């Protein structure tokens, strides 16, 4: 194994749901060229990906890691220690402290309480789409507003400001922006959230930020960065899943009837693996042997999640979308270990309600343009579509 690779990003445009072919062809472990001429590693198997995610000898600290891409969105920049509250970039025990506080607010009960409201706003958006008549852009009419409304309701952020923060989060998620552009968007969002939090201190309210304020443990700076992290992490991800998942279901119409199967959402998450470009990634805190190679202390490891989720050793016929797939729950789309996605249950509820209500309301839903005209979001932290023009019988 001598070749040095860059993370393959080029997809086969005839197979928009499949990972870049060069990524799945790579050996389990590869020498990876990083910005600045540094060398790291890229792993592609399910077993290696899982090890890097769950083994505490791998850290997420940005001051130890080499950036995998030039522009990385996080307060403090790509190479400084994590800003207070930005727990996604912290190891235990710092991470544990924040995660515990969050878990007290991000409860199953709170998500269950939101469920009827999510169903109502989903139906309202689908009614509005029906009233306007075909064709419609499913991204604007449905996939983008629902997660945005949900995260606003959860946090207690006014939805009236959604255009502002949707624009900022899309800059943060984009991989072809400069580090300066990314940091400027982050600064604008942080300023907005800090004002909101300071305003909430006198009347915290029932929402998640209100709950965190009432607990009295966190400073304004910590609360701002936590709100920022949730807004960024919970916004682009679910929106892309809703739109890309609908596209995939329209391309596999035989699967729509199986949407009620308990593994259906898991299989869509596995098959589409929207977190795709070398994230998550970690740095070795000591020498670690992996797939027959020694990763030296201080070396950065990028995880090829789309390849891991198509690993034939774990998923039989991995390139087939099969909503009743038994082993679908073994996917790594929400990561693993201590950083496993905090919002996964909420995202699942949004997707379950979203896909089922959509296909119940529009049983004749179809693409309004040929597949080839659908522009894919390739250079973005979350893979998806920019627009999804759809039509239906009226
Ligand atoms: C389908 C939708 C989603 C996908 C595919 C997704 C994926 C991920 C992944 C892969 C990670 C782990 C990153 C790592 O290990 O470095 C993660 C972490 C995280 N996600 Fe999600 N996510 C989704 C939705 C959400 C939502 C809706 C929220 C919030 C409301 C959210 C909040 C977070 C947070 C806060 C973390 C950091 C957790 C930690 O470091 O302890 N995510 N997500």
CSV table of C-alpha atoms and ligand atoms in Angstrom, one decimal:
chain,number,residue,atom,x,y,z
A,1,UNK,CA,0.0,0.0,0.0
A,2,UNK,CA,2.0,3.0,-1.2
A,3,UNK,CA,-0.5,5.2,-3.2
A,4,UNK,CA,-1.3,8.5,-1.6
A,5,UNK,CA,-5.0,9.4,-2.3
A,6,UNK,CA,-7.2,12.5,-2.0
A,7,UNK,CA,-10.8,11.9,-0.9
A,8,UNK,CA,-12.7,10.8,-4.0
A,9,UNK,CA,-15.6,13.1,-4.5
A,10,UNK,CA,-16.6,12.5,-8.1
A,11,UNK,CA,-19.9,10.6,-8.4
A,12,UNK,CA,-21.2,8.6,-11.3
A,13,UNK,CA,-24.0,10.9,-12.5
A,14,UNK,CA,-26.1,7.9,-13.7
A,15,UNK,CA,-26.0,6.6,-10.1
A,16,UNK,CA,-26.7,9.6,-7.9
A,17,UNK,CA,-27.4,7.6,-4.8
A,18,UNK,CA,-24.1,5.6,-4.9
A,19,UNK,CA,-20.8,6.7,-3.3
A,20,UNK,CA,-18.1,8.0,-5.6
A,21,UNK,CA,-16.9,4.8,-7.4
A,22,UNK,CA,-13.3,5.6,-6.6
A,23,UNK,CA,-14.1,5.6,-2.9
A,24,UNK,CA,-15.6,2.2,-2.8
A,25,UNK,CA,-12.8,0.8,-4.9
A,26,UNK,CA,-10.1,1.9,-2.3
A,27,UNK,CA,-8.5,-0.6,0.0
A,28,UNK,CA,-9.6,-0.6,3.7
A,29,UNK,CA,-6.9,1.9,4.7
A,30,UNK,CA,-5.1,4.5,2.6
A,31,UNK,CA,-2.5,7.2,2.9
A,32,UNK,CA,-4.5,10.5,2.5
A,33,UNK,CA,-3.1,13.8,1.2
A,34,UNK,CA,-4.4,16.7,3.4
A,35,UNK,CA,-4.4,20.4,2.8
A,36,UNK,CA,-0.9,21.9,3.3
A,37,UNK,CA,0.8,18.8,2.0
A,38,UNK,CA,0.3,16.8,5.2
A,39,UNK,CA,-0.4,13.1,5.2
A,40,UNK,CA,-3.2,11.4,7.1
A,41,UNK,CA,-5.3,8.3,6.5
A,42,UNK,CA,-8.6,7.3,4.9
A,43,UNK,CA,-10.5,4.2,6.1
A,44,UNK,CA,-13.3,2.7,4.0
A,45,UNK,CA,-14.4,-0.5,5.8
A,46,UNK,CA,-17.3,-0.7,8.3
A,47,UNK,CA,-15.0,-2.3,10.9
A,48,UNK,CA,-12.3,0.3,10.7
A,49,UNK,CA,-14.8,3.2,10.6
A,50,UNK,CA,-16.5,1.9,13.7
A,51,UNK,CA,-13.1,1.5,15.5
A,52,UNK,CA,-12.1,5.1,14.7
A,53,UNK,CA,-15.5,6.4,15.9
A,54,UNK,CA,-15.7,4.4,19.2
A,55,UNK,CA,-12.1,4.0,20.3
A,56,UNK,CA,-11.1,6.7,22.8
A,57,UNK,CA,-7.6,6.6,21.4
A,58,UNK,CA,-9.0,8.7,18.6
A,59,UNK,CA,-9.8,12.3,19.4
A,60,UNK,CA,-12.0,15.0,17.7
A,61,UNK,CA,-9.9,17.9,19.0
A,62,UNK,CA,-9.3,20.5,16.2
A,63,UNK,CA,-6.1,21.7,17.8
A,64,UNK,CA,-4.6,18.2,17.4
A,65,UNK,CA,-6.2,17.3,14.1
A,66,UNK,CA,-5.1,18.3,10.6
A,67,UNK,CA,-8.1,19.8,8.7
A,68,UNK,CA,-9.3,17.4,6.1
A,69,UNK,CA,-10.7,20.2,4.0
A,70,UNK,CA,-9.5,23.8,3.8
A,71,UNK,CA,-12.7,25.4,5.1
A,72,UNK,CA,-14.1,23.9,8.3
A,73,UNK,CA,-16.9,25.5,10.2
A,74,UNK,CA,-16.5,25.8,13.9
A,75,UNK,CA,-16.0,28.6,16.3
A,76,UNK,CA,-12.3,29.3,16.9
A,77,UNK,CA,-11.5,28.1,13.4
A,78,UNK,CA,-10.2,24.8,12.2
A,79,UNK,CA,-7.0,24.5,14.3
A,80,UNK,CA,-7.8,26.2,17.6
A,81,UNK,CA,-9.2,24.4,20.7
A,82,UNK,CA,-12.9,24.0,20.7
A,83,UNK,CA,-14.8,27.1,21.8
A,84,UNK,CA,-16.7,26.7,25.1
A,85,UNK,CA,-19.9,24.8,24.4
A,86,UNK,CA,-18.9,23.4,21.0
A,87,UNK,CA,-18.9,19.9,22.4
A,88,UNK,CA,-18.7,18.2,19.0
A,89,UNK,CA,-15.0,19.1,19.0
A,90,UNK,CA,-14.2,18.0,22.6
A,91,UNK,CA,-13.1,14.7,24.1
A,92,UNK,CA,-14.2,13.2,27.5
A,93,UNK,CA,-14.5,14.4,30.2
A,94,UNK,CA,-15.3,17.9,28.8
A,95,UNK,CA,-17.6,16.5,26.2
A,96,UNK,CA,-19.4,14.4,28.8
A,97,UNK,CA,-20.2,17.4,30.9
A,98,UNK,CA,-22.0,19.2,28.0
A,99,UNK,CA,-23.6,16.1,26.7
A,100,UNK,CA,-25.1,15.3,30.1
A,101,UNK,CA,-26.6,18.8,30.4
A,102,UNK,CA,-28.0,18.5,26.8
A,103,UNK,CA,-29.5,15.0,27.5
A,104,UNK,CA,-31.5,16.4,30.3
A,105,UNK,CA,-33.2,18.8,27.8
A,106,UNK,CA,-33.1,16.7,24.6
A,107,UNK,CA,-35.4,14.1,26.1
A,108,UNK,CA,-37.6,11.4,24.4
A,109,UNK,CA,-40.5,13.2,26.2
A,110,UNK,CA,-39.7,16.5,24.5
A,111,UNK,CA,-39.5,14.7,21.1
A,112,UNK,CA,-42.7,12.9,21.7
A,113,UNK,CA,-44.4,16.1,22.7
A,114,UNK,CA,-43.3,17.6,19.4
A,115,UNK,CA,-44.6,14.7,17.3
A,116,UNK,CA,-48.2,15.9,16.8
A,117,UNK,CA,-47.0,19.4,16.0
A,118,UNK,CA,-44.5,18.0,13.4
A,119,UNK,CA,-47.4,16.0,11.8
A,120,UNK,CA,-49.5,19.2,11.7
A,121,UNK,CA,-46.8,21.4,10.1
A,122,UNK,CA,-46.0,18.6,7.7
A,123,UNK,CA,-49.6,18.4,6.6
A,124,UNK,CA,-49.9,22.1,6.4
A,125,UNK,CA,-47.0,22.3,4.0
A,126,UNK,CA,-48.3,19.4,1.9
A,127,UNK,CA,-51.7,21.1,1.8
A,128,UNK,CA,-50.1,24.3,0.6
A,129,UNK,CA,-48.2,22.4,-2.1
A,130,UNK,CA,-51.4,20.7,-3.2
A,131,UNK,CA,-53.2,24.1,-3.3
A,132,UNK,CA,-50.5,25.7,-5.4
A,133,UNK,CA,-50.7,22.7,-7.8
A,134,UNK,CA,-48.0,20.9,-9.8
A,135,UNK,CA,-45.2,21.3,-10.5
A,136,UNK,CA,-43.5,22.1,-7.1
A,137,UNK,CA,-40.0,22.2,-5.9
A,138,UNK,CA,-40.0,19.7,-3.0
A,139,UNK,CA,-37.0,21.2,-1.4
A,140,UNK,CA,-38.5,24.7,-1.0
A,141,UNK,CA,-42.1,23.5,-0.4
A,142,UNK,CA,-41.3,20.8,2.2
A,143,UNK,CA,-37.8,19.4,2.8
A,144,UNK,CA,-36.1,22.6,3.9
A,145,UNK,CA,-38.9,24.3,5.9
A,146,UNK,CA,-39.9,21.3,8.1
A,147,UNK,CA,-36.5,20.6,9.8
A,148,UNK,CA,-36.0,24.4,10.0
A,149,UNK,CA,-39.3,24.9,11.8
A,150,UNK,CA,-38.6,22.0,14.0
A,151,UNK,CA,-35.2,23.1,15.1
A,152,UNK,CA,-36.6,26.6,15.7
A,153,UNK,CA,-39.5,25.3,17.8
A,154,UNK,CA,-37.1,23.0,19.8
A,155,UNK,CA,-34.6,25.7,20.5
A,156,UNK,CA,-37.0,28.7,20.8
A,157,UNK,CA,-35.6,30.6,17.9
A,158,UNK,CA,-38.1,32.8,15.9
A,159,UNK,CA,-38.9,31.1,12.6
A,160,UNK,CA,-39.5,34.5,11.1
A,161,UNK,CA,-35.7,34.8,10.9
A,162,UNK,CA,-35.3,31.5,9.0
A,163,UNK,CA,-34.2,33.0,5.7
A,164,UNK,CA,-31.3,34.6,7.5
A,165,UNK,CA,-30.0,31.5,9.3
A,166,UNK,CA,-30.8,29.2,6.4
A,167,UNK,CA,-28.5,31.3,4.3
A,168,UNK,CA,-25.8,31.3,6.9
A,169,UNK,CA,-26.0,27.5,7.6
A,170,UNK,CA,-25.8,26.7,3.9
A,171,UNK,CA,-22.5,28.7,3.7
A,172,UNK,CA,-21.3,26.7,6.7
A,173,UNK,CA,-22.1,23.4,5.1
A,174,UNK,CA,-20.5,24.3,1.8
A,175,UNK,CA,-17.0,23.0,1.0
A,176,UNK,CA,-16.2,25.5,-1.8
A,177,UNK,CA,-16.3,28.6,0.5
A,178,UNK,CA,-13.1,30.1,1.9
A,179,UNK,CA,-12.3,29.8,5.6
A,180,UNK,CA,-12.9,33.6,5.8
A,181,UNK,CA,-16.4,33.3,4.3
A,182,UNK,CA,-17.2,30.4,6.7
A,183,UNK,CA,-16.0,32.3,9.7
A,184,UNK,CA,-18.0,35.4,8.8
A,185,UNK,CA,-21.2,33.4,8.5
A,186,UNK,CA,-20.4,31.7,11.8
A,187,UNK,CA,-19.9,35.2,13.4
A,188,UNK,CA,-23.2,36.5,12.0
A,189,UNK,CA,-25.1,33.4,13.4
A,190,UNK,CA,-23.3,33.6,16.7
A,191,UNK,CA,-24.2,37.3,17.1
A,192,UNK,CA,-27.8,36.6,16.4
A,193,UNK,CA,-28.0,33.7,18.8
A,194,UNK,CA,-26.1,35.6,21.6
A,195,UNK,CA,-28.7,38.4,21.4
A,196,UNK,CA,-31.5,35.9,21.5
A,197,UNK,CA,-30.0,34.2,24.6
A,198,UNK,CA,-29.4,37.4,26.5
A,199,UNK,CA,-33.0,38.4,25.7
A,200,UNK,CA,-34.2,35.0,27.0
A,201,UNK,CA,-32.4,35.3,30.3
A,202,UNK,CA,-35.3,37.4,31.8
A,203,UNK,CA,-38.0,35.0,30.5
A,204,UNK,CA,-36.5,31.6,29.7
A,205,UNK,CA,-39.7,29.9,28.5
A,206,UNK,CA,-40.4,26.2,27.9
A,207,UNK,CA,-38.1,25.5,24.9
A,208,UNK,CA,-34.7,23.8,25.0
A,209,UNK,CA,-32.6,27.0,25.3
A,210,UNK,CA,-35.0,28.2,28.0
A,211,UNK,CA,-34.5,24.9,29.8
A,212,UNK,CA,-30.7,25.2,29.6
A,213,UNK,CA,-30.9,28.8,30.8
A,214,UNK,CA,-33.1,27.9,33.8
A,215,UNK,CA,-30.7,25.2,34.9
A,216,UNK,CA,-28.2,28.0,35.4
A,217,UNK,CA,-25.1,26.0,34.6
A,218,UNK,CA,-24.0,27.5,31.4
A,219,UNK,CA,-22.6,30.9,30.4
A,220,UNK,CA,-23.9,33.0,27.5
A,221,UNK,CA,-20.9,32.0,25.4
A,222,UNK,CA,-21.5,28.3,26.1
A,223,UNK,CA,-25.2,28.6,25.3
A,224,UNK,CA,-24.5,30.5,22.1
A,225,UNK,CA,-22.1,27.8,20.8
A,226,UNK,CA,-24.5,25.0,21.8
A,227,UNK,CA,-27.4,26.7,20.0
A,228,UNK,CA,-25.1,27.3,17.0
A,229,UNK,CA,-24.0,23.6,16.9
A,230,UNK,CA,-27.6,22.4,17.1
A,231,UNK,CA,-28.8,24.8,14.5
A,232,UNK,CA,-26.1,23.9,12.1
A,233,UNK,CA,-26.2,20.1,12.8
A,234,UNK,CA,-29.9,19.8,12.8
A,235,UNK,CA,-30.8,21.9,9.8
A,236,UNK,CA,-29.0,20.9,6.6
A,237,UNK,CA,-28.8,17.2,7.5
A,238,UNK,CA,-32.5,16.3,7.9
A,239,UNK,CA,-33.5,18.7,5.0
A,240,UNK,CA,-31.1,16.8,2.7
A,241,UNK,CA,-32.4,13.5,3.9
A,242,UNK,CA,-36.0,14.4,3.2
A,243,UNK,CA,-35.3,15.6,-0.3
A,244,UNK,CA,-32.7,13.0,-1.4
A,245,UNK,CA,-34.8,10.2,0.3
A,246,UNK,CA,-37.8,11.3,-1.7
A,247,UNK,CA,-35.8,11.3,-4.9
A,248,UNK,CA,-34.5,7.8,-4.1
A,249,UNK,CA,-38.0,6.5,-3.4
A,250,UNK,CA,-39.3,7.9,-6.6
A,251,UNK,CA,-36.6,6.1,-8.4
A,252,UNK,CA,-37.4,2.9,-6.5
A,253,UNK,CA,-41.3,3.1,-6.5
A,254,UNK,CA,-41.6,-0.6,-5.5
A,255,UNK,CA,-40.1,0.4,-2.1
A,256,UNK,CA,-42.7,3.0,-1.2
A,257,UNK,CA,-45.2,0.4,0.1
A,258,UNK,CA,-42.6,-0.7,2.6
A,259,UNK,CA,-42.2,2.8,4.2
A,260,UNK,CA,-44.0,1.5,7.3
A,261,UNK,CA,-41.4,-1.2,8.0
A,262,UNK,CA,-39.4,-0.6,11.2
A,263,UNK,CA,-36.1,-0.6,9.3
A,264,UNK,CA,-37.3,1.6,6.4
A,265,UNK,CA,-35.8,4.9,7.7
A,266,UNK,CA,-32.6,3.1,8.7
A,267,UNK,CA,-32.1,1.7,5.2
A,268,UNK,CA,-32.6,5.1,3.6
A,269,UNK,CA,-30.0,6.5,6.0
A,270,UNK,CA,-27.6,3.7,5.1
A,271,UNK,CA,-28.2,3.8,1.4
A,272,UNK,CA,-27.9,7.6,1.1
A,273,UNK,CA,-25.2,8.3,3.7
A,274,UNK,CA,-25.5,12.1,3.3
A,275,UNK,CA,-22.5,12.8,5.5
A,276,UNK,CA,-20.0,11.9,2.8
A,277,UNK,CA,-16.8,13.9,2.3
A,278,UNK,CA,-14.3,12.6,4.8
A,279,UNK,CA,-16.4,13.5,7.9
A,280,UNK,CA,-16.4,12.4,10.6
A,281,UNK,CA,-12.6,12.4,11.2
A,282,UNK,CA,-10.4,12.0,14.2
A,283,UNK,CA,-6.7,12.2,15.3
A,284,UNK,CA,-4.8,9.4,17.0
A,285,UNK,CA,-3.8,10.2,20.6
A,286,UNK,CA,-1.2,7.3,20.5
A,287,UNK,CA,0.0,4.8,18.0
A,288,UNK,CA,-2.8,2.6,17.0
A,289,UNK,CA,-2.8,-0.5,14.7
A,290,UNK,CA,-5.6,-0.5,12.2
A,291,UNK,CA,-6.2,-2.8,9.2
A,292,UNK,CA,-2.6,-3.9,9.3
A,293,UNK,CA,-1.1,-0.3,9.4
A,294,UNK,CA,0.2,1.7,12.3
A,295,UNK,CA,-1.5,5.1,12.7
A,296,UNK,CA,1.1,7.2,14.5
A,297,UNK,CA,0.2,9.5,17.3
A,298,UNK,CA,-0.9,12.9,15.9
A,299,UNK,CA,-2.0,11.5,12.5
A,300,UNK,CA,-5.5,12.4,11.2
A,301,UNK,CA,-7.9,9.7,10.1
A,302,UNK,CA,-10.8,10.5,7.8
A,303,UNK,CA,-13.7,8.1,7.7
A,304,UNK,CA,-15.2,7.2,4.3
A,305,UNK,CA,-18.7,6.7,5.7
A,306,UNK,CA,-20.4,6.1,2.3
A,307,UNK,CA,-18.0,3.2,1.6
A,308,UNK,CA,-18.4,1.8,5.2
A,309,UNK,CA,-22.2,1.8,4.8
A,310,UNK,CA,-21.8,-0.2,1.5
A,311,UNK,CA,-19.4,-2.7,3.0
A,312,UNK,CA,-20.4,-6.1,1.6
A,313,UNK,CA,-19.0,-7.8,4.8
A,314,UNK,CA,-21.9,-6.2,6.7
A,315,UNK,CA,-24.6,-5.4,4.2
A,316,UNK,CA,-25.6,-8.1,1.6
A,317,UNK,CA,-26.1,-6.7,-1.9
A,318,UNK,CA,-25.1,-3.3,-0.5
A,319,UNK,CA,-26.0,-1.3,-3.6
A,320,UNK,CA,-29.6,-2.3,-3.4
A,321,UNK,CA,-32.2,-0.2,-1.6
A,322,UNK,CA,-34.2,-2.6,0.4
A,323,UNK,CA,-36.4,-0.9,3.1
A,324,UNK,CA,-36.9,-4.2,4.9
A,325,UNK,CA,-33.2,-5.0,5.1
A,326,UNK,CA,-32.5,-6.9,8.3
A,327,UNK,CA,-29.1,-5.5,9.0
A,328,UNK,CA,-30.0,-1.9,8.1
A,329,UNK,CA,-29.6,-0.7,11.7
A,330,UNK,CA,-25.9,-1.3,11.6
A,331,UNK,CA,-25.3,1.7,9.4
A,332,UNK,CA,-23.0,4.4,10.7
A,333,UNK,CA,-24.8,7.4,9.2
A,334,UNK,CA,-25.2,8.9,12.7
A,335,UNK,CA,-21.6,8.2,13.6
A,336,UNK,CA,-20.8,6.1,16.8
A,337,UNK,CA,-19.2,6.3,20.2
A,338,UNK,CA,-19.6,9.3,22.4
A,339,UNK,CA,-20.2,11.7,19.5
A,340,UNK,CA,-23.1,9.7,18.0
A,341,UNK,CA,-25.6,12.1,16.7
A,342,UNK,CA,-27.5,13.9,19.5
A,343,UNK,CA,-30.5,14.7,17.2
A,344,UNK,CA,-31.0,11.2,15.7
A,345,UNK,CA,-34.3,10.4,17.3
A,346,UNK,CA,-35.7,13.8,16.3
A,347,UNK,CA,-34.4,13.3,12.7
A,348,UNK,CA,-36.0,9.8,12.6
A,349,UNK,CA,-39.4,11.3,13.7
A,350,UNK,CA,-39.2,14.0,11.1
A,351,UNK,CA,-38.3,11.5,8.3
A,352,UNK,CA,-41.0,8.9,9.4
A,353,UNK,CA,-43.7,11.5,9.4
A,354,UNK,CA,-42.4,13.4,6.3
A,355,UNK,CA,-42.1,10.4,3.9
A,356,UNK,CA,-45.3,8.7,5.0
A,357,UNK,CA,-47.5,11.8,4.9
A,358,UNK,CA,-45.9,12.9,1.5
A,359,UNK,CA,-46.7,9.6,-0.2
A,360,UNK,CA,-50.1,9.3,1.4
A,361,UNK,CA,-51.1,12.8,0.3
A,362,UNK,CA,-49.6,12.5,-3.2
A,363,UNK,CA,-49.8,8.8,-4.3
A,364,UNK,CA,-49.1,9.8,-7.9
A,365,UNK,CA,-46.0,11.9,-7.0
A,366,UNK,CA,-43.3,11.8,-9.7
A,367,UNK,CA,-40.3,13.7,-10.9
A,368,UNK,CA,-41.2,16.6,-13.1
A,369,UNK,CA,-37.9,16.6,-15.0
A,370,UNK,CA,-35.5,13.9,-16.2
A,371,UNK,CA,-33.1,12.6,-13.5
A,372,UNK,CA,-30.2,14.2,-15.3
A,373,UNK,CA,-31.5,17.7,-14.7
A,374,UNK,CA,-31.5,17.4,-11.0
A,375,UNK,CA,-28.5,19.2,-9.5
A,376,UNK,CA,-26.8,17.3,-6.8
A,377,UNK,CA,-25.2,19.0,-3.7
A,378,UNK,CA,-21.8,17.4,-4.0
A,379,UNK,CA,-19.5,19.9,-2.4
A,380,UNK,CA,-21.5,20.2,0.7
A,381,UNK,CA,-21.1,18.7,4.2
A,382,UNK,CA,-24.4,16.9,3.6
A,383,UNK,CA,-25.1,15.4,0.2
A,384,UNK,CA,-28.4,16.0,-1.4
A,385,UNK,CA,-30.2,17.9,-4.1
A,386,UNK,CA,-30.5,21.6,-4.7
A,387,UNK,CA,-34.0,21.3,-6.0
A,388,UNK,CA,-36.4,18.4,-6.6
A,389,UNK,CA,-39.1,19.4,-9.2
A,390,UNK,CA,-42.1,17.1,-8.7
A,391,UNK,CA,-45.6,16.7,-10.2
A,392,UNK,CA,-48.7,14.7,-9.5
A,393,UNK,CA,-52.2,14.0,-10.9
A,394,UNK,CA,-54.8,16.5,-9.9
B,1,LIG,C1,-30.6,12.8,9.1
B,1,LIG,C2,-30.1,13.7,9.9
B,1,LIG,C3,-28.8,13.7,10.6
B,1,LIG,C4,-27.6,13.1,10.3
B,1,LIG,C5,-27.3,12.1,9.1
B,1,LIG,C6,-26.6,13.4,11.3
B,1,LIG,C7,-25.3,12.9,11.4
B,1,LIG,C8,-24.5,13.1,12.4
B,1,LIG,C9,-23.2,12.5,12.6
B,1,LIG,C10,-22.5,11.6,11.6
B,1,LIG,C11,-22.6,12.9,13.7
B,1,LIG,C12,-21.3,12.5,14.4
B,1,LIG,C13,-20.1,13.4,13.9
B,1,LIG,C14,-18.8,12.9,14.5
B,1,LIG,O1,-18.7,11.8,15.0
B,1,LIG,O2,-17.8,13.6,14.4
B,1,LIG,C15,-23.6,13.8,14.3
B,1,LIG,C16,-23.4,14.5,15.5
B,1,LIG,C17,-24.3,15.5,16.0
B,1,LIG,N1,-25.5,15.8,15.5
B,1,LIG,FE1,-26.4,14.9,13.9
B,1,LIG,N2,-27.2,14.3,12.2
B,1,LIG,C18,-28.5,14.5,11.8
B,1,LIG,C19,-29.5,15.2,12.4
B,1,LIG,C20,-29.3,16.0,13.5
B,1,LIG,C21,-30.3,16.8,14.2
B,1,LIG,C22,-31.7,17.0,13.8
B,1,LIG,C23,-29.6,17.4,15.2
B,1,LIG,C24,-30.1,18.4,16.3
B,1,LIG,C25,-31.4,18.8,16.5
B,1,LIG,C26,-28.3,17.0,15.3
B,1,LIG,C27,-27.3,17.3,16.2
B,1,LIG,C28,-26.1,16.7,16.3
B,1,LIG,C29,-25.1,17.1,17.4
B,1,LIG,C30,-25.3,18.2,18.4
B,1,LIG,C31,-24.0,16.3,17.1
B,1,LIG,C32,-22.7,16.3,18.0
B,1,LIG,C33,-22.8,15.3,19.0
B,1,LIG,C34,-21.6,15.1,19.9
B,1,LIG,O3,-20.5,15.5,19.5
B,1,LIG,O4,-21.7,14.6,21.0
B,1,LIG,N3,-28.1,16.1,14.2
B,1,LIG,N4,-24.7,13.9,13.5
